[in-house]
Protein backbone atom coordinates (compact mmCIF):
# COMPACT_ATOMS: atom_id res chain seq x y z
CA UNK A 1 0.00 0.00 0.00
CA UNK A 2 1.45 3.35 -0.98
CA UNK A 3 2.30 5.89 1.68
CA UNK A 4 1.30 9.40 0.50
CA UNK A 5 2.93 12.49 1.92
CA UNK A 6 1.29 13.48 5.21
CA UNK A 7 4.20 15.55 6.48
CA UNK A 8 2.45 18.95 6.71
CA UNK A 9 -0.32 17.90 9.06
CA UNK A 10 1.88 15.37 10.84
CA UNK A 11 4.34 18.12 11.75
CA UNK A 12 1.57 20.43 12.98
CA UNK A 13 0.24 17.71 15.29
CA UNK A 14 3.73 16.74 16.46
CA UNK A 15 4.49 20.37 17.31
CA UNK A 16 1.28 20.63 19.28
CA UNK A 17 2.23 17.52 21.24
CA UNK A 18 5.70 18.94 21.87
CA UNK A 19 4.09 22.09 23.24
CA UNK A 20 1.41 20.37 25.34
CA UNK A 21 3.10 17.09 26.19
CA UNK A 22 0.28 14.91 24.83
CA UNK A 23 -3.14 14.97 23.18
CA UNK A 24 -6.22 12.99 23.98
CA UNK A 25 -7.05 10.62 21.16
CA UNK A 26 -10.19 12.71 20.57
CA UNK A 27 -8.07 15.82 20.00
CA UNK A 28 -5.69 13.87 17.75
CA UNK A 29 -8.61 12.53 15.70
CA UNK A 30 -10.12 16.02 15.47
CA UNK A 31 -6.93 17.38 13.94
CA UNK A 32 -6.64 14.46 11.51
CA UNK A 33 -10.17 14.96 10.28
CA UNK A 34 -10.90 18.67 10.70
CA UNK A 35 -7.67 20.72 10.82
CA UNK A 36 -8.50 23.71 8.54
CA UNK A 37 -7.33 23.08 4.99
CA UNK A 38 -5.45 19.88 5.86
CA UNK A 39 -7.82 17.54 7.69
CA UNK A 40 -9.50 14.68 5.90
CA UNK A 41 -12.90 16.39 5.82
CA UNK A 42 -11.66 19.97 5.51
CA UNK A 43 -9.33 19.58 2.53
CA UNK A 44 -10.33 19.52 -1.14
CA UNK A 45 -10.74 16.20 -2.90
CA UNK A 46 -13.35 13.53 -3.49
CA UNK A 47 -13.83 11.33 -0.43
CA UNK A 48 -16.90 9.31 -1.41
CA UNK A 49 -17.59 7.01 -4.34
CA UNK A 50 -15.37 5.11 -6.77
CA UNK A 51 -12.76 7.89 -6.82
CA UNK A 52 -12.75 8.27 -3.04
CA UNK A 53 -12.15 6.09 -0.03
CA UNK A 54 -15.58 4.62 0.75
CA UNK A 55 -19.16 4.29 -0.45
CA UNK A 56 -22.33 5.42 1.29
CA UNK A 57 -25.97 4.58 0.61
CA UNK A 58 -26.18 7.81 -1.39
CA UNK A 59 -23.83 6.38 -4.02
CA UNK A 60 -25.88 3.23 -4.51
CA UNK A 61 -29.04 4.73 -6.03
CA UNK A 62 -31.18 7.88 -5.92
CA UNK A 63 -33.97 5.75 -4.42
CA UNK A 64 -32.27 6.19 -1.05
CA UNK A 65 -32.96 9.93 -1.18
CA UNK A 66 -36.48 9.36 -2.56
CA UNK A 67 -37.37 7.17 0.41
CA UNK A 68 -36.10 9.77 2.86
CA UNK A 69 -38.19 12.29 0.92
CA UNK A 70 -41.27 10.08 1.31
CA UNK A 71 -40.77 10.07 5.07
CA UNK A 72 -40.23 13.83 5.17
CA UNK A 73 -43.52 14.27 3.30
CA UNK A 74 -45.24 12.23 6.00
CA UNK A 75 -43.52 14.28 8.73
CA UNK A 76 -44.90 17.45 7.15
CA UNK A 77 -48.39 15.98 7.17
CA UNK A 78 -48.06 14.86 10.80
CA UNK A 79 -47.04 18.41 11.73
CA UNK A 80 -50.27 19.78 10.24
CA UNK A 81 -48.89 20.80 6.83
CA UNK A 82 -47.23 24.08 7.90
CA UNK A 83 -46.84 26.76 5.22
CA UNK A 84 -43.06 26.80 5.70
CA UNK A 85 -40.97 23.74 6.42
CA UNK A 86 -37.21 23.55 7.03
CA UNK A 87 -35.08 20.67 5.86
CA UNK A 88 -31.58 20.67 7.31
CA UNK A 89 -28.92 18.23 6.16
CA UNK A 90 -26.02 17.94 8.59
CA UNK A 91 -22.87 16.72 6.87
CA UNK A 92 -24.13 17.54 3.40
CA UNK A 93 -21.02 16.43 1.52
CA UNK A 94 -21.26 17.03 -2.22
CA UNK A 95 -25.02 17.65 -2.05
CA UNK A 96 -26.08 14.48 -3.84
CA UNK A 97 -28.48 13.34 -1.12
CA UNK A 98 -30.06 16.79 -0.75
CA UNK A 99 -30.58 16.90 -4.51
CA UNK A 100 -32.26 13.50 -4.55
CA UNK A 101 -34.48 14.49 -1.61
CA UNK A 102 -35.62 17.79 -3.14
CA UNK A 103 -36.11 16.27 -6.59
CA UNK A 104 -38.39 13.65 -5.07
CA UNK A 105 -40.38 16.08 -2.92
CA UNK A 106 -40.93 18.37 -5.90
CA UNK A 107 -42.39 15.41 -7.78
CA UNK A 108 -44.28 13.71 -4.94
CA UNK A 109 -45.62 16.69 -2.99
CA UNK A 110 -45.62 20.08 -4.77
CA UNK A 111 -47.48 21.72 -1.87
CA UNK A 112 -44.70 20.81 0.55
CA UNK A 113 -42.03 21.78 -1.98
CA UNK A 114 -43.50 25.27 -2.28
CA UNK A 115 -42.80 25.97 1.40
CA UNK A 116 -39.45 24.22 1.75
CA UNK A 117 -36.28 25.91 2.89
CA UNK A 118 -33.13 23.75 2.69
CA UNK A 119 -30.09 24.42 4.86
CA UNK A 120 -26.85 22.57 4.19
CA UNK A 121 -24.34 22.17 7.02
CA UNK A 122 -20.87 21.09 5.94
CA UNK A 123 -17.41 21.45 7.47
CA UNK A 124 -15.58 21.78 4.13
CA UNK A 125 -16.26 25.23 2.61
CA UNK A 126 -15.03 24.29 -0.87
CA UNK A 127 -17.96 21.88 -1.29
CA UNK A 128 -20.47 24.73 -1.47
CA UNK A 129 -19.77 25.27 -5.17
CA UNK A 130 -20.29 21.57 -5.92
CA UNK A 131 -23.50 21.55 -3.90
CA UNK A 132 -24.79 24.64 -5.69
CA UNK A 133 -24.15 23.05 -9.07
CA UNK A 134 -26.02 19.87 -8.18
CA UNK A 135 -28.87 21.83 -6.60
CA UNK A 136 -29.06 24.41 -9.41
CA UNK A 137 -32.77 23.88 -10.07
CA UNK A 138 -33.56 24.33 -6.37
CA UNK A 139 -31.16 27.18 -5.54
CA UNK A 140 -33.81 29.74 -4.48
CA UNK A 141 -34.66 27.41 -1.61
CA UNK A 142 -31.07 26.67 -0.51
CA UNK A 143 -28.92 28.32 2.14
CA UNK A 144 -25.66 27.34 3.77
CA UNK A 145 -24.58 27.09 7.38
CA UNK A 146 -21.61 25.73 9.32
CA UNK A 147 -21.16 23.21 12.13
CA UNK A 148 -20.18 26.16 14.33
CA UNK A 149 -23.52 27.86 13.67
CA UNK A 150 -25.27 24.77 14.98
CA UNK A 151 -22.92 24.22 17.92
CA UNK A 152 -23.04 27.86 19.03
CA UNK A 153 -26.81 28.24 18.85
CA UNK A 154 -27.13 30.48 15.79
CA UNK A 155 -29.42 28.11 13.93
CA UNK A 156 -33.18 27.71 14.50
CA UNK A 157 -35.58 25.67 12.40
CA UNK A 158 -38.93 23.89 12.29
CA UNK A 159 -39.12 20.76 10.20
CA UNK A 160 -36.61 17.92 9.84
CA UNK A 161 -32.87 17.61 10.31
CA UNK A 162 -31.38 14.48 8.78
CA UNK A 163 -27.87 13.09 8.60
CA UNK A 164 -26.33 10.11 6.86
CA UNK A 165 -23.02 8.75 8.12
CA UNK A 166 -22.18 11.90 10.05
CA UNK A 167 -21.89 10.92 13.71
CA UNK A 168 -19.47 8.07 13.00
CA UNK A 169 -16.94 10.72 11.92
CA UNK A 170 -17.02 12.74 15.15
CA UNK A 171 -13.74 12.74 17.11
CA UNK A 172 -14.05 10.26 19.95
CA UNK A 173 -12.26 9.49 23.18
CA UNK A 174 -10.53 6.12 23.35
CA UNK A 175 -10.39 4.16 26.61
CA UNK A 176 -8.93 0.87 27.79
CA UNK A 177 -9.82 -1.14 30.86
CA UNK A 178 -6.69 -1.99 32.85
CA UNK A 179 -6.42 -4.26 35.91
CA UNK A 180 -6.46 -1.17 38.14
CA UNK A 181 -9.30 0.66 36.38
CA UNK A 182 -10.35 2.59 33.29
CA UNK A 183 -7.61 4.48 31.45
CA UNK A 184 -7.80 6.96 28.59
CA UNK A 185 -5.58 6.71 25.52
CA UNK A 186 -3.43 9.77 24.88
CA UNK A 187 -1.17 10.37 21.89
CA UNK A 188 2.48 11.29 22.50
CA UNK A 189 5.45 11.49 20.16
CA UNK A 190 8.85 9.88 19.66
CA UNK A 191 10.72 11.74 16.97
CA UNK A 192 8.36 12.01 14.00
CA UNK A 193 6.25 9.03 15.07
CA UNK A 194 3.17 8.88 17.29
CA UNK A 195 2.96 6.71 20.38
CA UNK A 196 0.22 5.96 22.87
CA UNK A 197 0.19 6.37 26.62
CA UNK A 198 -2.55 5.36 29.07
CA UNK A 199 -3.52 7.81 31.80
CA UNK A 200 -6.28 7.97 34.40
CA UNK A 201 -9.68 8.37 32.81
CA UNK A 202 -11.64 11.54 33.40
CA UNK A 203 -14.82 11.21 35.51
CA UNK A 204 -16.93 12.18 32.47
CA UNK A 205 -15.82 9.08 30.57
CA UNK A 206 -16.37 6.76 33.50
CA UNK A 207 -19.80 8.31 34.10
CA UNK A 208 -20.73 7.69 30.45
CA UNK A 209 -20.20 3.95 30.80
CA UNK A 210 -21.75 3.90 34.26
CA UNK A 211 -25.00 5.41 32.96
CA UNK A 212 -25.18 2.57 30.47
CA UNK A 213 -24.43 -0.07 33.08
CA UNK A 214 -21.36 -1.08 31.07
CA UNK A 215 -18.20 -2.56 32.58
CA UNK A 216 -15.49 -3.28 30.05
CA UNK A 217 -13.43 -6.45 30.27
CA UNK A 218 -9.79 -6.11 31.31
CA UNK A 219 -7.79 -5.40 28.18
CA UNK A 220 -10.82 -4.20 26.25
CA UNK A 221 -10.73 -0.93 24.33
CA UNK A 222 -13.76 1.17 23.48
CA UNK A 223 -14.71 4.55 22.07
CA UNK A 224 -16.74 7.13 23.98
CA UNK A 225 -18.19 9.74 21.67
CA UNK A 226 -18.89 12.78 23.83
CA UNK A 227 -19.07 14.89 20.67
CA UNK A 228 -22.11 12.94 19.53
CA UNK A 229 -23.91 13.90 22.73
CA UNK A 230 -22.89 17.55 22.39
CA UNK A 231 -24.04 17.58 18.77
CA UNK A 232 -27.43 16.18 19.76
CA UNK A 233 -27.74 18.84 22.46
CA UNK A 234 -27.12 21.52 19.82
CA UNK A 235 -29.70 19.95 17.51
CA UNK A 236 -32.28 19.83 20.30
CA UNK A 237 -31.72 23.54 20.93
CA UNK A 238 -31.94 24.46 17.24
CA UNK A 239 -35.07 22.39 16.53
CA UNK A 240 -38.15 24.29 17.62
CA UNK A 241 -40.58 21.63 16.38
CA UNK A 242 -40.18 18.63 14.14
CA UNK A 243 -37.99 15.60 13.65
CA UNK A 244 -34.40 14.37 13.74
CA UNK A 245 -33.56 11.51 11.37
CA UNK A 246 -30.19 9.86 11.98
CA UNK A 247 -28.77 7.16 9.69
CA UNK A 248 -25.44 5.62 10.59
CA UNK A 249 -23.70 2.38 11.36
CA UNK A 250 -23.75 1.43 15.00
CA UNK A 251 -25.41 -0.60 17.72
CA UNK A 252 -27.26 -0.37 20.98
CA UNK A 253 -24.84 -0.10 23.90
CA UNK A 254 -24.88 -3.73 25.11
CA UNK A 255 -23.72 -4.88 21.68
CA UNK A 256 -21.41 -1.94 21.00
CA UNK A 257 -19.54 -2.42 24.27
CA UNK A 258 -19.86 -6.21 24.50
CA UNK A 259 -16.78 -8.32 25.34
CA UNK A 260 -16.62 -9.61 21.73
CA UNK A 261 -15.43 -6.13 20.69
CA UNK A 262 -12.10 -6.34 22.47
CA UNK A 263 -10.52 -3.68 20.23
CA UNK A 264 -13.53 -1.39 19.88
CA UNK A 265 -14.76 -0.26 16.47
CA UNK A 266 -12.21 2.36 15.36
CA UNK A 267 -11.32 1.88 11.70
CA UNK A 268 -9.71 3.92 8.94
CA UNK A 269 -10.51 3.86 5.22
CA UNK A 270 -8.18 4.65 2.36
CA UNK A 271 -9.09 3.93 -1.28
CA UNK A 272 -11.73 1.39 -0.27
CA UNK A 273 -9.27 -0.49 1.94
CA UNK A 274 -9.74 -0.92 5.68
CA UNK A 275 -6.84 0.18 7.84
CA UNK A 276 -6.60 -0.31 11.61
CA UNK A 277 -3.66 2.02 12.21
CA UNK A 278 -4.81 5.64 12.79
CA UNK A 279 -1.23 6.94 12.97
CA UNK A 280 -0.41 6.72 9.27
CA UNK A 281 -1.61 8.80 6.28
CA UNK A 282 -2.37 11.66 8.64
CA UNK A 283 -5.25 13.70 7.20
CA UNK A 284 -5.40 11.46 4.14
CA UNK A 285 -7.50 8.56 5.44
CA UNK A 286 -10.95 8.52 6.95
CA UNK A 287 -11.33 7.59 10.63
CA UNK A 288 -14.63 6.29 11.95
CA UNK A 289 -16.27 4.59 14.93
CA UNK A 290 -19.65 2.95 15.37
CA UNK A 291 -22.47 4.98 16.90
CA UNK A 292 -23.91 4.33 20.36
CA UNK A 293 -27.63 4.58 19.61
CA UNK A 294 -28.62 3.84 23.21
CA UNK A 295 -27.03 7.07 24.40
CA UNK A 296 -28.41 9.11 21.49
CA UNK A 297 -31.94 7.93 22.29
CA UNK A 298 -31.61 8.33 26.07
CA UNK A 299 -30.02 11.79 25.94
CA UNK A 300 -32.57 12.79 23.34
CA UNK A 301 -35.42 11.95 25.72
CA UNK A 302 -33.82 14.21 28.34
CA UNK A 303 -33.62 17.01 25.76
CA UNK A 304 -37.22 16.71 24.62
CA UNK A 305 -36.45 14.59 21.56
CA UNK A 306 -38.76 11.62 21.97
CA UNK A 307 -37.74 8.40 20.25
CA UNK A 308 -40.30 7.62 17.57
CA UNK A 309 -38.59 4.71 15.82
CA UNK A 310 -35.30 2.82 15.79
CA UNK A 311 -34.30 -0.10 13.60
CA UNK A 312 -32.22 -1.45 10.76
CA UNK A 313 -31.91 0.49 7.52
CA UNK A 314 -33.60 -2.26 5.51
CA UNK A 315 -36.70 -2.07 7.69
CA UNK A 316 -36.82 1.70 7.30
CA UNK A 317 -36.43 1.57 3.53
CA UNK A 318 -38.99 -1.17 2.98
CA UNK A 319 -41.53 0.55 5.23
CA UNK A 320 -41.10 3.90 3.47
CA UNK A 321 -41.76 2.41 0.05
CA UNK A 322 -38.78 0.50 -1.34
CA UNK A 323 -40.92 -2.12 -3.07
CA UNK A 324 -43.10 0.51 -4.73
CA UNK A 325 -40.03 2.37 -5.96
CA UNK A 326 -38.48 -0.86 -7.24
CA UNK A 327 -41.59 -1.78 -9.21
CA UNK A 328 -41.77 1.72 -10.72
CA UNK A 329 -38.12 1.60 -11.75
CA UNK A 330 -38.48 -1.85 -13.29
CA UNK A 331 -41.59 -0.77 -15.19
CA UNK A 332 -39.70 2.19 -16.64
CA UNK A 333 -36.61 0.13 -17.55
CA UNK A 334 -36.03 -0.36 -21.26
CA UNK A 335 -34.30 -3.74 -21.03
CA UNK A 336 -33.92 -6.80 -18.83
CA UNK A 337 -30.27 -5.84 -18.33
CA UNK A 338 -31.35 -2.49 -16.90
CA UNK A 339 -33.86 -4.21 -14.60
CA UNK A 340 -31.15 -6.53 -13.26
CA UNK A 341 -28.83 -3.58 -12.64
CA UNK A 342 -31.57 -1.83 -10.67
CA UNK A 343 -32.22 -4.90 -8.53
CA UNK A 344 -28.54 -5.39 -7.80
CA UNK A 345 -28.12 -1.75 -6.78
CA UNK A 346 -31.12 -1.71 -4.47
CA UNK A 347 -30.12 -5.05 -2.98
CA UNK A 348 -27.05 -3.38 -1.49
CA UNK A 349 -29.31 -1.01 0.46
CA UNK A 350 -31.46 -3.67 2.10
CA UNK A 351 -29.65 -7.01 2.27
CA UNK A 352 -27.74 -7.83 5.46
CA UNK A 353 -25.16 -10.09 3.83
CA UNK A 354 -22.74 -8.04 1.76
CA UNK A 355 -25.03 -5.02 1.85
CA UNK A 356 -25.98 -2.12 4.09
CA UNK A 357 -29.35 -3.39 5.29
CA UNK A 358 -28.58 -4.24 8.89
CA UNK A 359 -25.15 -2.64 9.33
CA UNK A 360 -26.82 0.77 9.21
CA UNK A 361 -29.43 1.81 11.73
CA UNK A 362 -32.04 4.56 11.65
CA UNK A 363 -33.14 6.62 14.65
CA UNK A 364 -36.12 8.97 14.36
CA UNK A 365 -36.77 11.46 17.16
CA UNK A 366 -39.55 14.03 17.47
CA UNK A 367 -40.02 17.31 19.32
CA UNK A 368 -43.40 18.94 19.80
CA UNK A 369 -45.21 16.41 17.59
CA UNK A 370 -47.54 14.16 19.55
CA UNK A 371 -47.92 10.51 18.50
CA UNK A 372 -46.80 10.86 14.88
CA UNK A 373 -47.61 7.99 12.54
CA UNK A 374 -44.66 7.82 10.21
CA UNK A 375 -44.16 5.49 7.29
CA UNK A 376 -41.32 3.68 9.04
CA UNK A 377 -43.75 2.71 11.80
CA UNK A 378 -46.03 0.74 9.48
CA UNK A 379 -46.84 -2.83 10.41
CA UNK A 380 -44.11 -4.95 8.84
CA UNK A 381 -46.45 -7.85 8.20
CA UNK A 382 -48.83 -5.73 6.13
CA UNK A 383 -46.19 -4.54 3.70
CA UNK A 384 -46.03 -7.84 1.83
XYZ file of N, CA and C in Angstrom, residues 33-34 39-43 45 47-48 88-96 119-131 143-150 155 164-166 169 231:
138
model
N -8.981 14.860 11.113
C -10.175 14.958 10.277
C -10.563 16.390 9.932
N -10.298 17.339 10.855
C -10.902 18.666 10.695
C -9.927 19.835 10.780
N -7.163 18.718 7.167
C -7.822 17.536 7.693
C -8.554 16.773 6.614
N -8.873 15.535 6.912
C -9.503 14.676 5.902
C -10.787 15.290 5.361
N -11.619 15.838 6.247
C -12.905 16.390 5.816
C -12.846 17.873 5.474
N -11.741 18.523 5.738
C -11.657 19.968 5.506
C -10.642 20.321 4.433
N -10.240 19.332 3.655
C -9.334 19.580 2.532
C -10.040 19.198 1.243
N -10.934 17.550 -2.380
C -10.740 16.201 -2.899
C -11.970 15.344 -2.679
N -13.978 12.318 -1.491
C -13.829 11.329 -0.430
C -14.739 10.119 -0.625
N -15.867 10.328 -1.321
C -16.903 9.310 -1.409
C -17.041 8.829 -2.842
N -32.982 20.398 7.015
C -31.582 20.672 7.313
C -30.810 19.371 7.126
N -29.792 19.402 6.284
C -28.919 18.234 6.158
C -27.596 18.541 6.841
N -27.281 17.775 7.862
C -26.020 17.936 8.587
C -24.993 16.978 7.988
N -23.857 17.530 7.568
C -22.867 16.725 6.874
C -23.284 16.513 5.435
N -23.499 17.608 4.718
C -24.133 17.544 3.398
C -23.220 17.026 2.290
N -21.922 16.967 2.533
C -21.017 16.433 1.524
C -21.119 17.175 0.208
N -21.209 16.428 -0.886
C -21.264 17.033 -2.218
C -22.666 17.477 -2.606
N -23.660 17.202 -1.773
C -25.019 17.648 -2.051
C -25.863 16.661 -2.834
N -25.337 15.461 -3.062
C -26.081 14.475 -3.844
C -27.371 14.062 -3.144
N -31.353 23.934 4.304
C -30.094 24.424 4.857
C -29.078 23.294 4.833
N -27.922 23.543 4.248
C -26.848 22.568 4.191
C -25.777 22.936 5.205
N -25.413 21.976 6.031
C -24.343 22.171 7.016
C -23.184 21.267 6.615
N -22.025 21.859 6.401
C -20.873 21.087 5.941
C -19.592 21.750 6.440
N -18.651 20.924 6.899
C -17.413 21.445 7.472
C -16.438 21.941 6.406
N -16.515 21.410 5.183
C -15.577 21.784 4.135
C -16.165 22.871 3.237
N -15.675 24.110 3.351
C -16.259 25.233 2.606
C -16.209 25.060 1.090
N -15.183 24.387 0.577
C -15.035 24.293 -0.874
C -16.137 23.463 -1.521
N -16.889 22.703 -0.731
C -17.957 21.876 -1.295
C -19.194 22.690 -1.659
N -19.279 23.921 -1.192
C -20.470 24.734 -1.469
C -20.694 24.903 -2.965
N -19.627 25.083 -3.729
C -19.771 25.274 -5.173
C -20.301 24.003 -5.835
N -19.817 22.845 -5.376
C -20.292 21.571 -5.920
C -21.758 21.366 -5.571
N -22.111 21.677 -4.330
C -23.500 21.549 -3.897
C -24.408 22.456 -4.720
N -29.853 27.457 1.414
C -28.916 28.324 2.142
C -27.855 27.445 2.784
N -26.783 28.071 3.215
C -25.658 27.341 3.766
C -25.398 27.769 5.201
N -24.935 26.816 5.989
C -24.582 27.091 7.375
C -23.327 26.283 7.706
N -22.825 26.428 8.923
C -21.610 25.725 9.322
C -21.864 24.924 10.591
N -21.030 23.924 10.857
C -21.161 23.208 12.127
C -21.074 24.144 13.330
N -20.288 25.208 13.224
C -20.176 26.163 14.332
C -21.491 26.892 14.574
N -22.215 27.207 13.510
C -23.521 27.860 13.669
C -24.454 26.990 14.502
N -24.429 25.701 14.227
C -25.269 24.773 14.984
C -24.774 24.645 16.410
N -28.495 28.703 14.886
C -29.417 28.108 13.928
C -30.718 27.734 14.623
N -26.686 11.452 7.324
C -26.334 10.115 6.860
C -24.830 9.931 7.008
N -24.439 9.013 7.854
C -23.019 8.752 8.122
C -22.270 10.019 8.536
N -22.823 10.707 9.502
C -22.178 11.898 10.049
C -21.554 11.610 11.408
N -18.176 9.981 12.211
C -16.936 10.716 11.923
C -16.565 11.722 13.006
N -23.363 17.253 20.035
C -24.036 17.577 18.775
C -25.547 17.444 18.933
